[in-house]
C-alpha cells in the first residue's frame, strides 16, 4: 500500500512538472509570437514613413518641374555624377519623368495596399488602388529596362544588370500576386504582394542603404567611400536583403519554434534600426535638393 501510495504521489508530481513545463513553453511561444508580430509592424511603419517622405520629395522636385516645364533642374544631380535631363531628348526625358513619378505612386499607394484595415474597411478602394499599383509597377519595370540599356542612365553595367534583375522580379511577383488573388488564395496573394512591394521600392532601399552605410561606418570609426565593395554588393542586396527578411518572417510566423521567432524578430528589429538611420540621413539631403541649395554630401 505504501509503495502504491508513493507511486501515485510521484505520478502526480510528474504531471504537475509536465504541466508547468507546458505552460512555460506556451508563454514563451506567445511572447515570441508577439515579438515577431510587433517587430514586423515596426518594420512596416518605418518603411511607410520613409516612403511617404520620399513621395513628398518626388512630387516636389520631379512633379513640379514637369508641371512648370523646368526639367533642366534635374541636373542638380550633376554634382554626384548624374545628368537625368538631356537637351533634345524629349522622349527620354518624358520616360524618365514617368519613371520617377511612378516611383512616387508606388511609394504612396503601395503601402496602403498592405494595411489590413484599409482592405477591410474600403475593399473597393483596395481593388482600384491595386489596379493602379499594378499598372504603375509594370511601367516602372519597362521604363527601367529602357533607361538602363537604351538611354544609359545606369552608372555602369553592374548597376544596369541589377536594375534588370529587379525589373524581372517586379513582373514575376506582380503576375503571381494577381494569380493568387484571382484564385481567392488571399494568404498567398498577400505574401506575393509584400514581395512585390519590396522589389518595387528597390531604388528607395538603395538610397537608404547608402546613407545608412555612410553614417554607421563613420560612427564606427571606419572611412566609408563611394568606391567601397559595399556599393557593388548593395546594387543587388537592396532588393534581395528585404526579400530575405520577408521570407524569414513568413517562415518563422508559421513555425511553432519560439527561438526561431525571436531570432527573426531580432533580425527585423536590427534591419529596421539601420533603415531608420538611412532615412534620417537621406531625408535632409533630398530636402536640400528640393530647396535649390548647393549639394553637399
Protein backbone atom coordinates (compact mmCIF):
# COMPACT_ATOMS: atom_id res chain seq x y z
CA UNK A 1 0.00 0.00 0.00
CA UNK A 2 2.80 2.38 0.90
CA UNK A 3 4.56 1.62 -2.39
CA UNK A 4 1.36 2.25 -4.35
CA UNK A 5 0.83 5.49 -2.44
CA UNK A 6 4.37 6.63 -3.23
CA UNK A 7 3.90 5.79 -6.92
CA UNK A 8 0.68 7.78 -7.06
CA UNK A 9 2.41 10.71 -5.37
CA UNK A 10 5.35 10.57 -7.78
CA UNK A 11 2.98 10.34 -10.75
CA UNK A 12 1.08 13.39 -9.53
CA UNK A 13 4.31 15.37 -9.12
CA UNK A 14 5.46 14.37 -12.61
CA UNK A 15 2.15 15.50 -14.09
CA UNK A 16 2.49 18.84 -12.31
CA UNK A 17 6.04 19.18 -13.64
CA UNK A 18 4.95 18.37 -17.19
CA UNK A 19 2.01 20.76 -16.89
CA UNK A 20 4.34 23.50 -15.60
CA UNK A 21 6.76 22.92 -18.49
CA UNK A 22 3.92 23.10 -21.00
CA UNK A 23 2.71 26.40 -19.53
CA UNK A 24 6.25 27.78 -19.68
CA UNK A 25 6.59 26.72 -23.33
CA UNK A 26 3.21 28.22 -24.19
CA UNK A 27 4.04 31.54 -22.52
CA UNK A 28 7.46 31.64 -24.23
CA UNK A 29 5.85 30.90 -27.58
CA UNK A 30 3.23 33.59 -27.01
CA UNK A 31 5.98 36.09 -26.15
CA UNK A 32 7.95 35.07 -29.24
CA UNK A 33 4.85 35.47 -31.42
CA UNK A 34 4.28 38.98 -30.06
CA UNK A 35 7.93 39.94 -30.58
CA UNK A 36 7.77 38.76 -34.18
CA UNK A 37 4.42 40.47 -34.81
CA UNK A 38 5.45 43.85 -33.40
CA UNK A 39 8.91 43.79 -35.00
CA UNK A 40 7.18 43.30 -38.38
CA UNK A 41 4.76 46.17 -37.62
CA UNK A 42 7.71 48.37 -36.60
CA UNK A 43 9.49 47.48 -39.86
CA UNK A 44 6.44 48.27 -41.96
CA UNK A 45 5.72 51.59 -40.19
CA UNK A 46 9.34 52.69 -40.65
CA UNK A 47 9.17 51.78 -44.37
CA UNK A 48 5.86 53.59 -44.79
CA UNK A 49 7.11 56.77 -43.08
CA UNK A 50 10.30 56.78 -45.17
CA UNK A 51 8.37 56.04 -48.36
CA UNK A 52 5.92 58.86 -47.83
CA UNK A 53 8.76 61.31 -47.20
CA UNK A 54 10.27 60.03 -50.46
CA UNK A 55 6.91 60.59 -52.18
CA UNK A 56 6.95 64.21 -50.99
CA UNK A 57 10.42 64.68 -52.47
CA UNK A 58 9.41 63.15 -55.83
CA UNK A 59 6.27 65.29 -56.03
CA UNK A 60 8.09 68.47 -55.01
CA UNK A 61 11.15 68.04 -57.20
CA UNK A 62 10.16 65.98 -60.24
CA UNK A 63 6.41 66.53 -60.28
CA UNK A 64 6.50 70.32 -60.15
CA UNK A 65 9.45 70.50 -62.55
CA UNK A 66 7.31 68.72 -65.19
CA UNK A 67 4.28 70.93 -64.48
CA UNK A 68 6.42 74.08 -64.69
CA UNK A 69 8.35 72.82 -67.76
CA UNK A 70 11.59 73.16 -65.84
CA UNK A 71 13.05 69.68 -66.26
CA UNK A 72 16.55 71.12 -66.57
CA UNK A 73 16.54 71.34 -62.78
CA UNK A 74 17.02 67.55 -62.64
CA UNK A 75 20.67 68.11 -63.44
CA UNK A 76 21.27 69.40 -59.94
CA UNK A 77 22.40 65.78 -59.59
CA UNK A 78 25.43 66.53 -61.83
CA UNK A 79 27.40 67.20 -58.67
CA UNK A 80 27.08 63.47 -57.94
CA UNK A 81 27.80 62.33 -61.50
CA UNK A 82 24.23 62.05 -62.83
CA UNK A 83 22.57 64.12 -65.58
CA UNK A 84 18.96 62.89 -65.89
CA UNK A 85 17.87 65.72 -68.20
CA UNK A 86 19.25 65.60 -71.74
CA UNK A 87 18.58 68.55 -74.05
CA UNK A 88 16.85 67.50 -77.26
CA UNK A 89 15.85 64.08 -75.95
CA UNK A 90 12.16 64.77 -75.33
CA UNK A 91 11.12 61.10 -75.39
CA UNK A 92 13.87 60.07 -72.99
CA UNK A 93 13.10 62.96 -70.64
CA UNK A 94 9.41 62.03 -70.58
CA UNK A 95 10.21 58.38 -69.87
CA UNK A 96 12.48 59.45 -67.01
CA UNK A 97 9.75 61.75 -65.65
CA UNK A 98 7.18 58.96 -65.85
CA UNK A 99 9.61 56.57 -64.14
CA UNK A 100 10.29 58.90 -61.20
CA UNK A 101 6.66 59.97 -60.73
CA UNK A 102 5.65 56.30 -60.98
CA UNK A 103 8.08 55.56 -58.17
CA UNK A 104 6.22 58.15 -56.11
CA UNK A 105 2.87 56.48 -56.81
CA UNK A 106 4.34 53.13 -55.78
CA UNK A 107 5.80 54.66 -52.61
CA UNK A 108 2.48 56.16 -51.55
CA UNK A 109 -0.12 53.74 -52.89
CA UNK A 110 1.83 50.53 -52.33
CA UNK A 111 1.93 50.96 -48.56
CA UNK A 112 -1.85 51.49 -48.47
CA UNK A 113 -2.34 48.13 -50.21
CA UNK A 114 -0.66 46.32 -47.33
CA UNK A 115 -2.67 47.84 -44.46
CA UNK A 116 -5.26 45.24 -43.34
CA UNK A 117 -7.66 47.90 -42.02
CA UNK A 118 -7.79 49.60 -45.42
CA UNK A 119 -8.59 46.30 -47.11
CA UNK A 120 -11.33 45.54 -44.58
CA UNK A 121 -12.98 48.98 -44.44
CA UNK A 122 -12.59 50.00 -48.10
CA UNK A 123 -12.35 46.86 -50.28
CA UNK A 124 -13.36 48.78 -53.43
CA UNK A 125 -10.57 51.33 -52.87
CA UNK A 126 -8.16 48.43 -52.25
CA UNK A 127 -9.16 46.89 -55.58
CA UNK A 128 -8.93 50.13 -57.62
CA UNK A 129 -5.69 51.16 -55.95
CA UNK A 130 -4.38 47.67 -56.68
CA UNK A 131 -5.07 48.05 -60.40
CA UNK A 132 -3.32 51.44 -60.43
CA UNK A 133 -0.42 49.99 -58.46
CA UNK A 134 -0.01 47.01 -60.81
CA UNK A 135 -0.12 49.21 -63.92
CA UNK A 136 2.46 51.54 -62.35
CA UNK A 137 4.92 48.81 -61.34
CA UNK A 138 4.66 47.32 -64.84
CA UNK A 139 5.56 50.71 -66.33
CA UNK A 140 8.37 51.10 -63.79
CA UNK A 141 9.90 47.79 -64.83
CA UNK A 142 9.65 48.53 -68.56
CA UNK A 143 10.94 52.10 -68.24
CA UNK A 144 13.76 50.79 -66.04
CA UNK A 145 14.88 48.49 -68.88
CA UNK A 146 14.76 51.41 -71.34
CA UNK A 147 16.61 53.85 -69.09
CA UNK A 148 19.32 51.32 -68.19
CA UNK A 149 20.10 49.80 -71.58
CA UNK A 150 18.97 52.34 -74.19
CA UNK A 151 19.30 55.71 -72.54
CA UNK A 152 22.34 54.74 -70.48
CA UNK A 153 21.03 56.13 -67.20
CA UNK A 154 22.80 53.47 -65.12
CA UNK A 155 26.31 54.49 -64.00
CA UNK A 156 27.80 51.13 -65.07
CA UNK A 157 26.95 47.68 -66.44
CA UNK A 158 26.66 46.13 -62.96
CA UNK A 159 24.00 48.67 -61.99
CA UNK A 160 22.13 48.05 -65.26
CA UNK A 161 22.17 44.28 -64.58
CA UNK A 162 20.90 44.86 -61.03
CA UNK A 163 18.10 47.09 -62.31
CA UNK A 164 17.15 44.49 -64.93
CA UNK A 165 17.02 41.62 -62.42
CA UNK A 166 14.89 43.80 -60.18
CA UNK A 167 12.61 44.57 -63.15
CA UNK A 168 12.09 40.88 -63.94
CA UNK A 169 11.30 40.21 -60.28
CA UNK A 170 8.70 43.00 -60.34
CA UNK A 171 6.99 41.47 -63.38
CA UNK A 172 7.12 37.95 -61.95
CA UNK A 173 5.86 38.91 -58.49
CA UNK A 174 3.07 41.04 -59.99
CA UNK A 175 1.90 38.05 -62.04
CA UNK A 176 1.92 35.74 -59.00
CA UNK A 177 0.13 38.27 -56.79
CA UNK A 178 -2.65 38.64 -59.39
CA UNK A 179 -2.84 34.89 -59.99
CA UNK A 180 -3.41 34.08 -56.31
CA UNK A 181 -5.89 36.95 -55.93
CA UNK A 182 -7.94 35.54 -58.83
CA UNK A 183 -7.80 32.09 -57.20
CA UNK A 184 -9.01 33.61 -53.90
CA UNK A 185 -5.89 32.35 -52.12
CA UNK A 186 -5.64 35.55 -50.08
CA UNK A 187 -2.88 34.40 -47.71
CA UNK A 188 -0.54 33.52 -50.59
CA UNK A 189 -1.63 36.63 -52.52
CA UNK A 190 -0.65 38.77 -49.54
CA UNK A 191 2.83 37.23 -49.39
CA UNK A 192 3.46 37.88 -53.09
CA UNK A 193 2.03 41.41 -52.71
CA UNK A 194 4.55 42.09 -49.93
CA UNK A 195 7.39 40.74 -52.09
CA UNK A 196 6.18 42.91 -54.98
CA UNK A 197 6.09 45.96 -52.72
CA UNK A 198 9.68 45.35 -51.60
CA UNK A 199 11.19 44.86 -55.08
CA UNK A 200 9.15 47.77 -56.49
CA UNK A 201 10.82 50.05 -53.97
CA UNK A 202 14.36 48.80 -54.53
CA UNK A 203 15.61 52.25 -55.57
CA UNK A 204 14.41 53.67 -52.27
CA UNK A 205 16.12 50.85 -50.36
CA UNK A 206 19.23 51.53 -52.45
CA UNK A 207 19.38 55.18 -51.35
CA UNK A 208 18.50 54.47 -47.72
CA UNK A 209 21.13 51.73 -47.56
CA UNK A 210 23.82 54.02 -48.94
CA UNK A 211 23.14 56.67 -46.30
CA UNK A 212 22.93 54.06 -43.55
CA UNK A 213 26.29 52.64 -44.63
CA UNK A 214 27.95 56.05 -44.74
CA UNK A 215 26.57 57.14 -41.36
CA UNK A 216 27.10 53.89 -39.42
CA UNK A 217 30.51 53.39 -40.99
CA UNK A 218 31.60 56.88 -39.92
CA UNK A 219 30.20 56.46 -36.41
CA UNK A 220 32.01 53.14 -36.01
CA UNK A 221 35.31 54.77 -36.96
CA UNK A 222 35.60 53.43 -40.49
CA UNK A 223 36.11 55.60 -43.54
CA UNK A 224 33.29 54.69 -45.97
CA UNK A 225 33.80 55.87 -49.54
CA UNK A 226 31.94 55.51 -52.83
CA UNK A 227 34.50 53.09 -54.24
CA UNK A 228 33.93 50.51 -51.48
CA UNK A 229 32.81 46.96 -52.40
CA UNK A 230 29.62 47.66 -50.46
CA UNK A 231 28.19 49.62 -53.38
CA UNK A 232 28.56 46.75 -55.85
CA UNK A 233 27.04 44.32 -53.36
CA UNK A 234 24.23 46.71 -52.45
CA UNK A 235 23.24 47.03 -56.12
CA UNK A 236 21.72 43.54 -55.71
CA UNK A 237 21.24 43.39 -51.94
CA UNK A 238 18.95 46.45 -51.99
CA UNK A 239 16.16 44.14 -53.15
CA UNK A 240 17.49 40.70 -52.14
CA UNK A 241 18.01 41.59 -48.46
CA UNK A 242 14.43 42.89 -47.91
CA UNK A 243 13.14 39.77 -49.70
CA UNK A 244 15.24 37.53 -47.45
CA UNK A 245 13.98 39.34 -44.35
CA UNK A 246 10.37 38.95 -45.50
CA UNK A 247 10.92 35.25 -46.22
CA UNK A 248 12.41 34.76 -42.75
CA UNK A 249 9.32 36.42 -41.29
CA UNK A 250 6.94 34.24 -43.35
CA UNK A 251 8.80 31.08 -42.34
CA UNK A 252 9.11 31.94 -38.63
CA UNK A 253 5.47 33.01 -38.32
CA UNK A 254 4.27 29.54 -39.38
CA UNK A 255 6.62 27.50 -37.19
CA UNK A 256 5.94 26.64 -33.50
CA UNK A 257 9.55 27.40 -32.62
CA UNK A 258 10.00 30.23 -30.10
CA UNK A 259 13.76 30.55 -30.67
CA UNK A 260 13.28 30.90 -34.44
CA UNK A 261 10.63 33.58 -33.93
CA UNK A 262 12.88 35.51 -31.52
CA UNK A 263 15.81 35.37 -33.98
CA UNK A 264 13.55 36.57 -36.82
CA UNK A 265 12.21 39.39 -34.64
CA UNK A 266 15.77 40.44 -33.74
CA UNK A 267 16.81 40.44 -37.42
CA UNK A 268 13.81 42.58 -38.38
CA UNK A 269 14.49 44.99 -35.50
CA UNK A 270 18.17 45.43 -36.43
CA UNK A 271 17.33 45.96 -40.11
CA UNK A 272 14.65 48.48 -39.15
CA UNK A 273 17.06 50.48 -36.99
CA UNK A 274 19.65 50.53 -39.81
CA UNK A 275 16.91 51.61 -42.20
CA UNK A 276 15.79 54.42 -39.87
CA UNK A 277 19.39 55.67 -39.73
CA UNK A 278 19.39 55.73 -43.54
CA UNK A 279 16.05 57.58 -43.68
CA UNK A 280 17.31 60.16 -41.15
CA UNK A 281 20.35 60.75 -43.37
CA UNK A 282 18.55 60.64 -46.73
CA UNK A 283 15.58 62.90 -45.97
CA UNK A 284 17.51 66.14 -45.19
CA UNK A 285 19.65 65.52 -48.27
CA UNK A 286 16.56 65.20 -50.50
CA UNK A 287 15.09 68.34 -48.95
CA UNK A 288 18.35 70.08 -49.83
CA UNK A 289 17.82 69.01 -53.45
CA UNK A 290 14.27 70.39 -53.42
CA UNK A 291 15.31 73.70 -51.81
CA UNK A 292 17.85 74.52 -54.51
CA UNK A 293 20.71 74.85 -52.03
CA UNK A 294 24.20 73.72 -53.09
CA UNK A 295 24.53 69.93 -52.78
CA UNK A 296 26.80 68.69 -50.03
CA UNK A 297 27.29 65.07 -49.07
